Amino acid sequence: MYLASGIGKRFGGVRALDGARIELRPGSVHALLGENGAGKSTLVKILAGALPPDEGELLLNGAPVRFSTTRDAVRRGVAVVSQEPSLFPDLDVLANLFPACDLRRGGLLLDRKAMARKAGPVLDELELTRPPTTRVGELTLAERQLVEIARALLEDPAVLILDEPTSALQADAAARLLRILAALRSRQVAVAYVSHVLEEVVRLCDEVTVLRDGRNALSAVPMAELTLEKIVRAMVGDRPTAPAARPAPSLDAGTAGLRLRGVHVPGHLDGVDLEARQGEIVGLAGIAGAGQTAVLEVVCGLRIPSAGTLAYPGGGPRPRGLRQAIRAGVAVVPSDRKRLGLMLDKPLWENIAQVRTVALGRTGAWVRAKDLRERAAAATARLRIRASGPDQLAGRLSGGNQQKVVFAKWLEAAPGVVLLDDPTRGVDVAAKAEMHAIVRELAAEGRVVLLTSTDPAELAQVCDRVLVFRKGRVAAELAGERLTDHEILHLAHGANSE
Ligand SMILES: Nc1ncnc2c1ncn2[C@@H]1O[C@H](COP(=O)(O)OP(=O)(O)OP(=O)(O)O)[C@@H](O)[C@H]1O
Ligand SMILES: [Mg+2]
């Protein structure tokens, strides 16, 4: 039993937690929910010894505890998989699974054979098929998350906290995690589970705590007494969350848009034809690495095809590199916000302004900082980015709020082609609906939108058409009544389209 009560935490002027409470019981999977910036990760960090609370107490099996580090917490049986990736990309899987201090038990380095023996069953259980000698930098985001989960499981914890473990996972990997959680439940592990995938939470968890503005809106309510609607209401209060209706397409079906013909990228794409008209939202679906992300990378100049042609709405040649692509009117919202999306050590307004400055390029006049700050403030309000103001450093925002900034900055560029790579990952329900409305507006204004998502329901809901990729090829196309999340999953996993 692990209880946190009366927890308060401030960051400068921001009150992240204010008397928060959560109680984790053995054999129970406890959902910790709330909007972006509600205080979930802060509470997780306090539970895991990564942050000291300003107020309140932690009781582990009835005894007060105060951890000075996360290692300290791990030694007492409290392990965490945190929201932000913490692996070393240059080391292989095995080396990442055993943190340095564990390698020297009794003054001896554990040899890699012993490590592999110990890790084997856990990696098998998680169905991570890559050899443990694979460099972590070569893994997909979903695979990296599995490695993080494996590392936590190897600690054999009594309390396991997962901060958005499935946000980057494909449906099959998520199903895998559900099996693991069932096993943990039967082993009497106390599990806390932070997620924005509420349908999954309802299926998976036994009880629910909801934070709103750092306070409890629900405390340990049994799932049987809740519905999805009740949970959403607890998260957002009385604010309306209904997405805006889709505006009618304003352009003729024939308007020239983006066209790919016979595009080959060795190892990634094998003869892809794709056409997206202006005003159209085209979804690209598939299991990780099936080609959908590679298409986005080709269109934005990050990958050079070995054969095939590309035509852009504005005419013009295929851009060589991201900068040229931006100048040519291509916008990219990447899923890996750490790598491509954000300058974490820069204030919010500079992040939002960055694209505009690049897009204007040489011909662009010097844009006044005051102007940019005002525009940033407007974007912040629309997407409900929870920040102390436009001067807050991007790195200090909560995970979902960082993703909103990445999204917001592309609204500044007035692009002709919008590439969205899993743009709502880790974003709460209300902001997700707002983003969907914005995507529809972008299309209605005549942009070409390509969208990938790890959530097939999102693709079915937002797109006009979805292309399902398999092994670097377009395996099927769905539209109209056939465009459902079920059908997308079915085809992505290799069923034939007929
Ligand atoms: N190191 C920090 N410095 C300043 N403010 C911070 C810091 N860490 C968190 N905050 C602020 O505390 C609040 C709560 O953040 P937290 O990360 O706990 O939210 P969250 O519920 O995990 O959100 P998300 O769903 O987006 O991950 C936010 O307003 C955030 O900006
Ligand atoms: Mg968080």
Short mmCIF file of C-alpha atoms and ligand atoms in Angstrom, two decimals:
data_model
loop_
_atom_site.label_atom_id
_atom_site.label_comp_id
_atom_site.label_asym_id
_atom_site.label_seq_id
_atom_site.Cartn_x
_atom_site.Cartn_y
_atom_site.Cartn_z
CA MET A 1 0.00 0.00 0.00
CA TYR A 2 1.42 3.37 -1.04
CA LEU A 3 -0.40 6.53 0.02
CA ALA A 4 0.36 10.16 -0.85
CA SER A 5 -1.83 12.72 0.87
CA GLY A 6 -2.03 16.49 1.16
CA ILE A 7 0.68 16.84 -1.49
CA GLY A 8 1.54 20.42 -2.47
CA LYS A 9 4.14 21.52 -5.02
CA ARG A 10 4.98 24.90 -6.50
CA PHE A 11 7.24 25.88 -9.39
CA GLY A 12 7.85 29.58 -9.06
CA GLY A 13 4.43 31.15 -9.48
CA VAL A 14 2.76 27.93 -10.68
CA ARG A 15 0.93 25.79 -8.14
CA ALA A 16 1.26 22.36 -9.76
CA LEU A 17 -0.24 20.41 -6.84
CA ASP A 18 -2.48 21.59 -4.05
CA GLY A 19 -3.44 18.97 -1.47
CA ALA A 20 -3.39 16.09 -3.94
CA ARG A 21 -4.02 12.52 -2.80
CA ILE A 22 -3.58 9.07 -4.31
CA GLU A 23 -3.63 5.63 -2.75
CA LEU A 24 -2.12 2.68 -4.59
CA ARG A 25 -3.19 -0.78 -3.46
CA PRO A 26 -1.59 -4.16 -4.22
CA GLY A 27 -3.26 -5.96 -7.12
CA SER A 28 -5.06 -2.86 -8.30
CA VAL A 29 -4.44 -0.84 -11.47
CA HIS A 30 -5.14 2.77 -10.54
CA ALA A 31 -5.70 5.33 -13.30
CA LEU A 32 -4.30 8.81 -12.66
CA LEU A 33 -6.05 11.17 -15.07
CA GLY A 34 -6.38 14.87 -15.79
CA GLU A 35 -5.92 17.48 -18.50
CA ASN A 36 -2.49 18.52 -19.76
CA GLY A 37 -0.83 20.43 -16.94
CA ALA A 38 -3.19 19.10 -14.24
CA GLY A 39 -0.23 17.86 -12.19
CA LYS A 40 -0.08 14.13 -12.97
CA SER A 41 3.63 13.90 -13.84
CA THR A 42 4.50 16.12 -10.90
CA LEU A 43 2.67 13.74 -8.56
CA VAL A 44 4.35 10.76 -10.25
CA LYS A 45 7.78 12.35 -9.77
CA ILE A 46 7.05 12.91 -6.08
CA LEU A 47 5.86 9.30 -5.64
CA ALA A 48 9.02 8.08 -7.39
CA GLY A 49 11.52 10.17 -5.45
CA ALA A 50 12.46 12.42 -8.38
CA LEU A 51 11.03 15.54 -6.72
CA PRO A 52 10.51 16.41 -3.06
CA PRO A 53 7.00 17.61 -2.12
CA ASP A 54 6.59 21.07 -0.55
CA GLU A 55 3.78 19.74 1.62
CA GLY A 56 2.12 16.46 2.48
CA GLU A 57 3.27 12.97 3.32
CA LEU A 58 4.08 9.66 1.68
CA LEU A 59 3.26 6.44 3.51
CA LEU A 60 4.64 3.12 2.27
CA ASN A 61 2.88 0.24 4.01
CA GLY A 62 1.88 2.62 6.77
CA ALA A 63 5.37 4.02 7.46
CA PRO A 64 6.36 7.56 6.43
CA VAL A 65 8.99 7.62 3.66
CA ARG A 66 11.06 10.36 2.10
CA PHE A 67 13.11 9.37 -0.94
CA SER A 68 16.07 11.50 -1.90
CA THR A 69 16.54 9.93 -5.35
CA THR A 70 14.70 7.61 -7.71
CA ARG A 71 17.31 4.90 -6.95
CA ASP A 72 16.32 5.27 -3.34
CA ALA A 73 12.67 4.68 -4.27
CA VAL A 74 13.56 1.70 -6.47
CA ARG A 75 15.39 0.08 -3.58
CA ARG A 76 12.18 0.34 -1.56
CA GLY A 77 10.19 -1.24 -4.40
CA VAL A 78 8.79 1.84 -6.17
CA ALA A 79 9.62 1.88 -9.90
CA VAL A 80 8.50 4.30 -12.58
CA VAL A 81 8.39 4.52 -16.37
CA SER A 82 8.42 8.25 -16.91
CA GLN A 83 6.69 10.25 -19.63
CA GLU A 84 9.89 11.60 -21.15
CA PRO A 85 12.26 9.03 -22.63
CA SER A 86 15.31 8.43 -20.48
CA LEU A 87 17.32 5.84 -22.44
CA PHE A 88 20.84 6.22 -23.80
CA PRO A 89 20.49 6.05 -27.60
CA ASP A 90 24.14 5.14 -28.17
CA LEU A 91 24.05 2.11 -25.87
CA ASP A 92 22.40 -1.17 -26.76
CA VAL A 93 19.21 -2.55 -25.26
CA LEU A 94 21.01 -4.70 -22.70
CA ALA A 95 23.17 -1.87 -21.37
CA ASN A 96 20.09 0.30 -21.03
CA LEU A 97 18.26 -2.34 -19.05
CA PHE A 98 20.78 -2.33 -16.23
CA PRO A 99 21.54 1.09 -14.75
CA ALA A 100 25.20 1.63 -13.89
CA CYS A 101 24.87 1.13 -10.15
CA ASP A 102 23.44 -2.34 -10.67
CA LEU A 103 26.36 -3.46 -12.78
CA ARG A 104 28.71 -3.40 -9.84
CA ARG A 105 26.90 -5.51 -7.32
CA GLY A 106 29.47 -6.64 -4.76
CA GLY A 107 32.19 -4.73 -6.57
CA LEU A 108 31.88 -6.99 -9.60
CA LEU A 109 30.64 -6.00 -12.97
CA LEU A 110 27.72 -8.18 -13.95
CA ASP A 111 28.80 -9.72 -17.21
CA ARG A 112 26.64 -9.32 -20.28
CA LYS A 113 25.79 -13.02 -20.36
CA ALA A 114 24.29 -12.79 -16.88
CA MET A 115 22.45 -9.63 -17.91
CA ALA A 116 21.05 -11.32 -21.00
CA ARG A 117 19.93 -14.33 -18.93
CA LYS A 118 18.12 -12.07 -16.52
CA ALA A 119 16.56 -9.85 -19.18
CA GLY A 120 15.52 -12.65 -21.54
CA PRO A 121 12.23 -13.67 -19.91
CA VAL A 122 11.12 -10.07 -19.43
CA LEU A 123 11.91 -9.14 -23.04
CA ASP A 124 10.05 -12.26 -24.18
CA GLU A 125 7.09 -11.38 -22.01
CA LEU A 126 6.99 -7.92 -23.57
CA GLU A 127 7.42 -9.48 -27.02
CA LEU A 128 10.31 -7.20 -27.93
CA THR A 129 11.69 -9.10 -30.89
CA ARG A 130 14.84 -7.06 -31.56
CA PRO A 131 18.09 -8.64 -30.39
CA PRO A 132 19.31 -7.12 -27.09
CA THR A 133 22.48 -6.00 -28.86
CA THR A 134 20.48 -3.49 -30.95
CA ARG A 135 21.47 0.11 -30.35
CA VAL A 136 18.53 1.90 -28.70
CA GLY A 137 18.87 4.76 -31.20
CA GLU A 138 17.79 2.33 -33.93
CA LEU A 139 14.56 1.35 -32.21
CA THR A 140 11.16 2.85 -32.97
CA LEU A 141 9.52 5.02 -30.35
CA ALA A 142 7.18 2.16 -29.42
CA GLU A 143 10.10 -0.25 -29.00
CA ARG A 144 11.97 2.25 -26.86
CA GLN A 145 8.97 2.47 -24.59
CA LEU A 146 8.99 -1.31 -24.25
CA VAL A 147 12.64 -1.16 -23.20
CA GLU A 148 11.75 1.39 -20.53
CA ILE A 149 8.97 -0.84 -19.27
CA ALA A 150 11.32 -3.85 -19.27
CA ARG A 151 13.85 -1.89 -17.23
CA ALA A 152 11.20 -1.10 -14.61
CA LEU A 153 9.93 -4.70 -14.51
CA LEU A 154 13.47 -5.99 -13.95
CA GLU A 155 13.43 -4.17 -10.61
CA ASP A 156 10.64 -6.54 -9.57
CA PRO A 157 8.73 -3.63 -8.04
CA ALA A 158 5.93 -3.69 -5.44
CA VAL A 159 4.68 -0.38 -6.83
CA LEU A 160 4.93 0.37 -10.55
CA ILE A 161 4.03 3.76 -12.00
CA LEU A 162 3.52 4.14 -15.76
CA ASP A 163 3.31 7.71 -17.03
CA GLU A 164 1.65 7.44 -20.47
CA PRO A 165 3.18 4.13 -21.49
CA THR A 166 0.95 3.49 -24.50
CA SER A 167 0.84 6.93 -26.02
CA ALA A 168 3.40 5.97 -28.64
CA LEU A 169 2.43 2.33 -28.92
CA GLN A 170 0.55 0.74 -31.74
CA ALA A 171 -2.63 -1.11 -30.91
CA ASP A 172 -0.90 -4.51 -30.89
CA ALA A 173 1.78 -3.30 -28.50
CA ALA A 174 -0.93 -1.81 -26.32
CA ALA A 175 -2.70 -5.17 -26.24
CA ARG A 176 0.61 -6.63 -25.15
CA LEU A 177 0.79 -4.16 -22.29
CA LEU A 178 -2.71 -5.07 -21.21
CA ARG A 179 -1.57 -8.67 -20.84
CA ILE A 180 1.42 -7.54 -18.77
CA LEU A 181 -0.79 -5.47 -16.52
CA ALA A 182 -3.07 -8.44 -15.95
CA ALA A 183 -0.01 -10.41 -14.87
CA LEU A 184 1.12 -7.63 -12.53
CA ARG A 185 -2.33 -7.51 -11.01
CA SER A 186 -2.23 -11.21 -10.23
CA ARG A 187 1.25 -10.78 -8.73
CA GLN A 188 -0.23 -8.20 -6.37
CA VAL A 189 1.81 -5.28 -7.70
CA ALA A 190 0.25 -1.85 -7.01
CA VAL A 191 0.08 -0.09 -10.39
CA ALA A 192 -0.54 3.58 -11.19
CA TYR A 193 -1.36 4.29 -14.81
CA VAL A 194 -1.34 7.75 -16.40
CA SER A 195 -2.97 7.98 -19.82
CA HIS A 196 -4.99 10.16 -22.16
CA VAL A 197 -6.40 7.17 -24.02
CA LEU A 198 -9.56 7.10 -21.97
CA GLU A 199 -11.27 4.20 -23.76
CA GLU A 200 -8.29 2.08 -22.84
CA VAL A 201 -8.30 3.30 -19.26
CA VAL A 202 -11.94 2.26 -18.90
CA ARG A 203 -11.12 -1.23 -20.17
CA LEU A 204 -7.98 -1.63 -18.15
CA CYS A 205 -8.12 0.04 -14.76
CA ASP A 206 -9.77 -0.87 -11.48
CA GLU A 207 -10.06 2.56 -9.90
CA VAL A 208 -9.65 6.19 -10.90
CA THR A 209 -8.16 9.37 -9.46
CA VAL A 210 -8.63 12.58 -11.47
CA LEU A 211 -6.61 15.75 -10.90
CA ARG A 212 -7.87 19.15 -11.95
CA ASP A 213 -5.57 22.14 -11.43
CA GLY A 214 -3.52 20.16 -8.93
CA ARG A 215 -6.47 19.08 -6.78
CA ASN A 216 -8.45 15.87 -6.66
CA ALA A 217 -11.62 15.93 -8.74
CA LEU A 218 -12.06 12.18 -8.14
CA SER A 219 -10.27 10.07 -5.52
CA ALA A 220 -9.95 6.31 -5.91
CA VAL A 221 -13.43 5.80 -7.40
CA PRO A 222 -14.05 2.20 -8.53
CA MET A 223 -14.25 1.95 -12.33
CA ALA A 224 -17.57 0.11 -12.02
CA GLU A 225 -19.16 3.33 -10.74
CA LEU A 226 -17.85 5.44 -13.65
CA THR A 227 -18.46 6.05 -17.32
CA LEU A 228 -16.27 7.76 -19.88
CA GLU A 229 -18.56 10.81 -19.76
CA LYS A 230 -18.27 11.07 -15.98
CA ILE A 231 -14.49 10.86 -16.19
CA VAL A 232 -14.29 13.58 -18.86
CA ARG A 233 -16.56 15.84 -16.84
CA ALA A 234 -14.35 15.38 -13.78
CA MET A 235 -11.29 16.26 -15.89
CA VAL A 236 -12.57 19.37 -17.63
CA GLY A 237 -15.35 20.61 -15.32
CA ASP A 238 -18.28 22.28 -17.05
CA ARG A 239 -16.39 23.49 -20.10
CA PRO A 240 -17.87 22.23 -23.37
CA THR A 241 -15.61 19.79 -25.25
CA ALA A 242 -17.66 18.98 -28.34
CA PRO A 243 -15.55 19.21 -31.49
CA ALA A 244 -16.59 21.75 -34.11
CA ALA A 245 -18.58 20.35 -37.00
CA ARG A 246 -16.62 19.66 -40.14
CA PRO A 247 -16.94 22.52 -42.64
CA ALA A 248 -17.97 21.47 -46.14
CA PRO A 249 -15.04 21.10 -48.56
CA SER A 250 -14.77 24.42 -50.31
CA LEU A 251 -12.78 23.32 -53.34
CA ASP A 252 -13.48 21.41 -56.49
CA ALA A 253 -12.49 17.80 -56.37
CA GLY A 254 -10.09 18.38 -59.23
CA THR A 255 -7.84 20.97 -57.60
CA ALA A 256 -4.24 19.88 -58.05
CA GLY A 257 -2.58 18.96 -54.81
CA LEU A 258 0.27 16.74 -53.75
CA ARG A 259 1.23 13.82 -55.96
CA LEU A 260 3.68 10.97 -55.48
CA ARG A 261 4.36 8.53 -58.32
CA GLY A 262 6.34 5.30 -57.98
CA VAL A 263 8.33 6.55 -55.02
CA HIS A 264 11.05 4.19 -53.83
CA VAL A 265 13.20 4.52 -50.74
CA PRO A 266 15.32 1.40 -50.26
CA GLY A 267 14.25 -0.42 -47.12
CA HIS A 268 11.29 1.90 -46.52
CA LEU A 269 9.09 2.55 -49.54
CA ASP A 270 8.49 0.23 -52.44
CA GLY A 271 6.71 2.07 -55.24
CA VAL A 272 4.22 4.37 -53.56
CA ASP A 273 1.55 6.25 -55.54
CA LEU A 274 -0.39 8.82 -53.61
CA GLU A 275 -2.53 11.77 -54.51
CA ALA A 276 -3.98 14.27 -52.07
CA ARG A 277 -6.09 17.15 -53.33
CA GLN A 278 -6.19 20.60 -51.82
CA GLY A 279 -8.78 20.64 -49.08
CA GLU A 280 -8.42 16.93 -48.44
CA ILE A 281 -7.31 15.19 -45.25
CA VAL A 282 -5.60 11.93 -46.17
CA GLY A 283 -4.73 9.49 -43.40
CA LEU A 284 -1.70 7.21 -43.60
CA ALA A 285 -2.13 4.11 -41.44
CA GLY A 286 -0.05 1.03 -40.73
CA ILE A 287 1.93 -0.70 -38.02
CA ALA A 288 5.15 1.10 -37.03
CA GLY A 289 7.60 1.21 -39.93
CA ALA A 290 5.12 0.14 -42.63
CA GLY A 291 5.91 3.25 -44.67
CA GLN A 292 3.52 5.94 -43.48
CA THR A 293 6.20 7.95 -41.65
CA ALA A 294 8.65 7.48 -44.53
CA VAL A 295 6.13 9.12 -46.87
CA LEU A 296 6.00 12.17 -44.62
CA GLU A 297 9.80 12.24 -44.51
CA VAL A 298 10.03 12.13 -48.30
CA VAL A 299 7.50 14.93 -48.71
CA CYS A 300 9.34 17.20 -46.26
CA GLY A 301 12.75 16.56 -47.78
CA LEU A 302 14.21 14.51 -44.92
CA ARG A 303 14.51 11.42 -47.09
CA ILE A 304 15.62 11.34 -50.70
CA PRO A 305 13.81 8.78 -52.87
CA SER A 306 15.92 6.59 -55.15
CA ALA A 307 13.18 6.62 -57.79
CA GLY A 308 9.82 8.21 -58.47
CA THR A 309 8.44 11.72 -58.74
CA LEU A 310 6.82 14.24 -56.44
CA ALA A 311 4.62 17.20 -57.39
CA TYR A 312 3.69 19.92 -54.93
CA PRO A 313 0.59 22.16 -54.96
CA GLY A 314 2.64 25.27 -55.70
CA GLY A 315 4.66 23.62 -58.47
CA GLY A 316 8.36 23.94 -57.74
CA PRO A 317 11.04 21.24 -57.38
CA ARG A 318 11.32 18.59 -54.68
CA PRO A 319 12.82 20.30 -51.62
CA ARG A 320 16.26 19.13 -50.50
CA GLY A 321 16.10 19.20 -46.75
CA LEU A 322 13.68 20.49 -44.18
CA ARG A 323 14.51 24.19 -44.51
CA GLN A 324 13.78 24.23 -48.22
CA ALA A 325 10.59 22.31 -47.58
CA ILE A 326 9.41 24.88 -45.05
CA ARG A 327 10.16 27.69 -47.49
CA ALA A 328 8.20 25.78 -50.14
CA GLY A 329 5.17 25.79 -47.84
CA VAL A 330 5.42 22.38 -46.16
CA ALA A 331 4.67 22.13 -42.44
CA VAL A 332 5.70 19.16 -40.29
CA VAL A 333 4.35 18.34 -36.86
CA PRO A 334 6.64 15.49 -35.77
CA SER A 335 5.80 12.86 -33.17
CA ASP A 336 9.27 13.01 -31.64
CA ARG A 337 9.07 16.52 -30.25
CA LYS A 338 12.44 16.31 -28.50
CA ARG A 339 14.28 15.69 -31.76
CA LEU A 340 12.55 17.92 -34.27
CA GLY A 341 9.80 19.86 -32.67
CA LEU A 342 10.94 22.08 -29.84
CA MET A 343 13.74 24.23 -28.50
CA LEU A 344 13.34 23.25 -24.88
CA ASP A 345 15.61 25.97 -23.53
CA LYS A 346 13.80 28.76 -25.37
CA PRO A 347 10.63 30.56 -24.30
CA LEU A 348 7.30 29.55 -25.66
CA TRP A 349 6.88 32.59 -27.90
CA GLU A 350 10.21 32.00 -29.64
CA ASN A 351 9.23 28.40 -30.29
CA ILE A 352 5.95 29.47 -31.83
CA ALA A 353 7.66 32.22 -33.84
CA GLN A 354 10.50 30.04 -35.13
CA VAL A 355 8.68 28.59 -38.11
CA ARG A 356 7.37 31.94 -39.21
CA THR A 357 10.88 33.31 -39.26
CA VAL A 358 12.19 30.37 -41.32
CA ALA A 359 9.17 30.43 -43.64
CA LEU A 360 9.64 34.12 -44.37
CA GLY A 361 13.31 33.47 -45.02
CA ARG A 362 15.47 36.09 -46.67
CA THR A 363 12.58 37.98 -48.19
CA GLY A 364 10.84 38.24 -44.85
CA ALA A 365 10.94 41.51 -42.99
CA TRP A 366 12.12 41.58 -39.43
CA VAL A 367 9.11 40.65 -37.35
CA ARG A 368 8.65 42.55 -34.15
CA ALA A 369 9.03 40.55 -30.97
CA LYS A 370 5.97 42.17 -29.44
CA ASP A 371 3.90 41.05 -32.38
CA LEU A 372 5.19 37.51 -32.09
CA ARG A 373 4.50 37.41 -28.38
CA GLU A 374 0.93 38.50 -28.99
CA ARG A 375 0.44 35.84 -31.63
CA ALA A 376 1.92 33.27 -29.25
CA ALA A 377 -0.52 34.39 -26.56
CA ALA A 378 -3.43 33.89 -28.96
CA ALA A 379 -2.28 30.37 -29.89
CA THR A 380 -1.75 29.60 -26.21
CA ALA A 381 -5.34 30.58 -25.45
CA ARG A 382 -6.89 28.65 -28.32
CA LEU A 383 -5.16 25.37 -27.53
CA ARG A 384 -5.37 25.99 -23.78
CA ILE A 385 -1.63 25.69 -23.39
CA ARG A 386 -1.15 25.75 -19.65
CA ALA A 387 1.80 28.06 -19.02
CA SER A 388 2.66 30.99 -16.82
CA GLY A 389 2.93 33.14 -19.97
CA PRO A 390 4.67 33.40 -23.36
CA ASP A 391 8.05 33.73 -21.62
CA GLN A 392 7.89 30.31 -19.97
CA LEU A 393 10.62 27.97 -21.22
CA ALA A 394 9.21 25.21 -23.42
CA GLY A 395 11.13 22.58 -21.44
CA ARG A 396 9.19 23.50 -18.30
CA LEU A 397 5.80 22.74 -19.83
CA SER A 398 3.98 19.48 -19.16
CA GLY A 399 4.36 16.81 -21.88
CA GLY A 400 1.00 17.40 -23.54
CA ASN A 401 1.45 21.16 -23.45
CA GLN A 402 4.80 20.80 -25.24
CA GLN A 403 3.04 18.87 -27.97
CA LYS A 404 0.47 21.67 -28.27
CA VAL A 405 3.29 24.19 -28.80
CA VAL A 406 4.75 22.07 -31.62
CA PHE A 407 1.33 22.05 -33.22
CA ALA A 408 0.69 25.77 -32.65
CA LYS A 409 3.90 26.93 -34.26
CA TRP A 410 2.89 25.49 -37.63
CA LEU A 411 -0.29 27.52 -37.64
CA GLU A 412 2.03 30.49 -38.00
CA ALA A 413 3.53 29.34 -41.27
CA ALA A 414 0.39 29.37 -43.46
CA PRO A 415 1.62 26.21 -45.22
CA GLY A 416 0.23 24.66 -48.40
CA VAL A 417 0.97 21.10 -47.28
CA VAL A 418 0.54 20.06 -43.66
CA LEU A 419 2.22 16.84 -42.49
CA LEU A 420 1.02 15.62 -39.12
CA ASP A 421 2.91 12.69 -37.58
CA ASP A 422 0.83 11.45 -34.66
CA PRO A 423 0.15 15.06 -33.64
CA THR A 424 -2.14 14.43 -30.66
CA ARG A 425 0.12 12.02 -28.83
CA GLY A 426 -0.17 12.69 -25.10
CA VAL A 427 -2.72 15.46 -25.61
CA ASP A 428 -5.85 15.53 -23.44
CA VAL A 429 -9.40 15.05 -24.77
CA ALA A 430 -10.38 18.70 -24.86
CA ALA A 431 -7.23 19.86 -26.64
CA LYS A 432 -7.44 16.89 -29.00
CA ALA A 433 -10.92 17.99 -30.12
CA GLU A 434 -9.58 21.52 -30.62
CA MET A 435 -6.66 20.20 -32.71
CA HIS A 436 -9.05 18.17 -34.85
CA ALA A 437 -11.15 21.28 -35.45
CA ILE A 438 -8.01 23.18 -36.48
CA VAL A 439 -6.94 20.39 -38.86
CA ARG A 440 -10.37 20.57 -40.51
CA GLU A 441 -10.09 24.33 -40.82
CA LEU A 442 -6.67 24.00 -42.43
CA ALA A 443 -8.17 21.64 -45.00
CA ALA A 444 -11.21 23.83 -45.56
CA GLU A 445 -8.86 26.70 -46.35
CA GLY A 446 -7.40 24.62 -49.17
CA ARG A 447 -4.37 22.99 -47.61
CA VAL A 448 -3.34 19.44 -48.32
CA VAL A 449 -3.22 17.50 -45.05
CA LEU A 450 -1.46 14.16 -44.52
CA LEU A 451 -2.04 12.62 -41.10
CA THR A 452 -0.60 9.57 -39.37
CA SER A 453 -1.80 8.41 -35.99
CA THR A 454 -1.21 5.54 -33.58
CA ASP A 455 -4.92 5.82 -32.83
CA PRO A 456 -7.00 4.34 -35.69
CA ALA A 457 -10.16 5.93 -34.24
CA GLU A 458 -8.58 9.35 -34.76
CA LEU A 459 -7.86 8.53 -38.42
CA ALA A 460 -11.41 7.30 -38.98
CA GLN A 461 -12.83 10.40 -37.35
CA VAL A 462 -10.72 13.11 -38.96
CA CYS A 463 -9.76 11.88 -42.44
CA ASP A 464 -11.60 11.93 -45.75
CA ARG A 465 -9.62 8.92 -46.91
CA VAL A 466 -7.13 6.57 -45.32
CA LEU A 467 -4.33 4.70 -47.09
CA VAL A 468 -3.22 1.60 -45.21
CA PHE A 469 0.47 0.80 -45.62
CA ARG A 470 2.11 -2.61 -45.43
CA LYS A 471 5.80 -3.28 -46.03
CA GLY A 472 6.40 0.02 -47.77
CA ARG A 473 3.40 -0.20 -50.09
CA VAL A 474 -0.13 1.12 -50.10
CA ALA A 475 -2.07 -2.07 -49.34
CA ALA A 476 -5.58 -0.62 -49.25
CA GLU A 477 -7.59 2.55 -49.38
CA LEU A 478 -10.60 3.27 -47.17
CA ALA A 479 -13.25 5.95 -47.48
CA GLY A 480 -16.94 6.48 -46.75
CA GLU A 481 -18.64 3.73 -44.78
CA ARG A 482 -15.65 1.41 -44.91
CA LEU A 483 -13.53 3.97 -43.10
CA THR A 484 -13.68 2.64 -39.53
CA ASP A 485 -11.03 2.11 -36.87
CA HIS A 486 -11.77 -1.61 -36.93
CA GLU A 487 -11.17 -1.86 -40.68
CA ILE A 488 -7.93 0.16 -40.43
CA LEU A 489 -6.51 -2.16 -37.76
CA HIS A 490 -7.62 -5.23 -39.64
CA LEU A 491 -5.90 -4.16 -42.86
CA ALA A 492 -2.80 -2.81 -41.15
CA HIS A 493 -2.20 -6.21 -39.64
CA GLY A 494 -2.21 -7.93 -42.95
CA ALA A 495 -5.76 -8.97 -43.78
CA ASN A 496 -6.57 -8.65 -47.46
CA SER A 497 -8.68 -5.74 -48.52
CA GLU A 498 -11.26 -7.83 -50.37
N1 LIG B 1 10.17 22.14 -13.63
C1 LIG B 1 9.10 22.92 -13.77
N2 LIG B 1 9.19 24.27 -13.75
C2 LIG B 1 8.11 25.05 -13.89
N3 LIG B 1 6.85 24.58 -14.03
C3 LIG B 1 6.68 23.26 -14.05
C4 LIG B 1 7.79 22.35 -13.92
N4 LIG B 1 7.31 21.08 -13.99
C5 LIG B 1 5.97 21.20 -14.14
N5 LIG B 1 5.59 22.50 -14.17
C6 LIG B 1 4.22 23.01 -14.29
O1 LIG B 1 3.38 22.30 -13.39
C7 LIG B 1 2.11 22.03 -13.97
C8 LIG B 1 1.80 20.54 -13.92
O2 LIG B 1 2.65 19.86 -14.82
P1 LIG B 1 2.65 18.27 -14.99
O3 LIG B 1 3.81 17.93 -15.84
O4 LIG B 1 2.56 17.62 -13.67
O5 LIG B 1 1.28 18.05 -15.80
P2 LIG B 1 0.65 16.68 -16.35
O6 LIG B 1 -0.67 16.50 -15.67
O7 LIG B 1 1.61 15.57 -16.28
O8 LIG B 1 0.34 17.08 -17.88
P3 LIG B 1 0.50 16.21 -19.27
O9 LIG B 1 -0.78 15.46 -19.44
O10 LIG B 1 0.61 17.27 -20.31
O11 LIG B 1 1.70 15.36 -19.17
C9 LIG B 1 2.17 22.61 -15.39
O12 LIG B 1 1.56 23.89 -15.38
C10 LIG B 1 3.65 22.72 -15.67
O13 LIG B 1 3.93 23.79 -16.56
MG MG B 2 2.64 14.50 -17.72
#
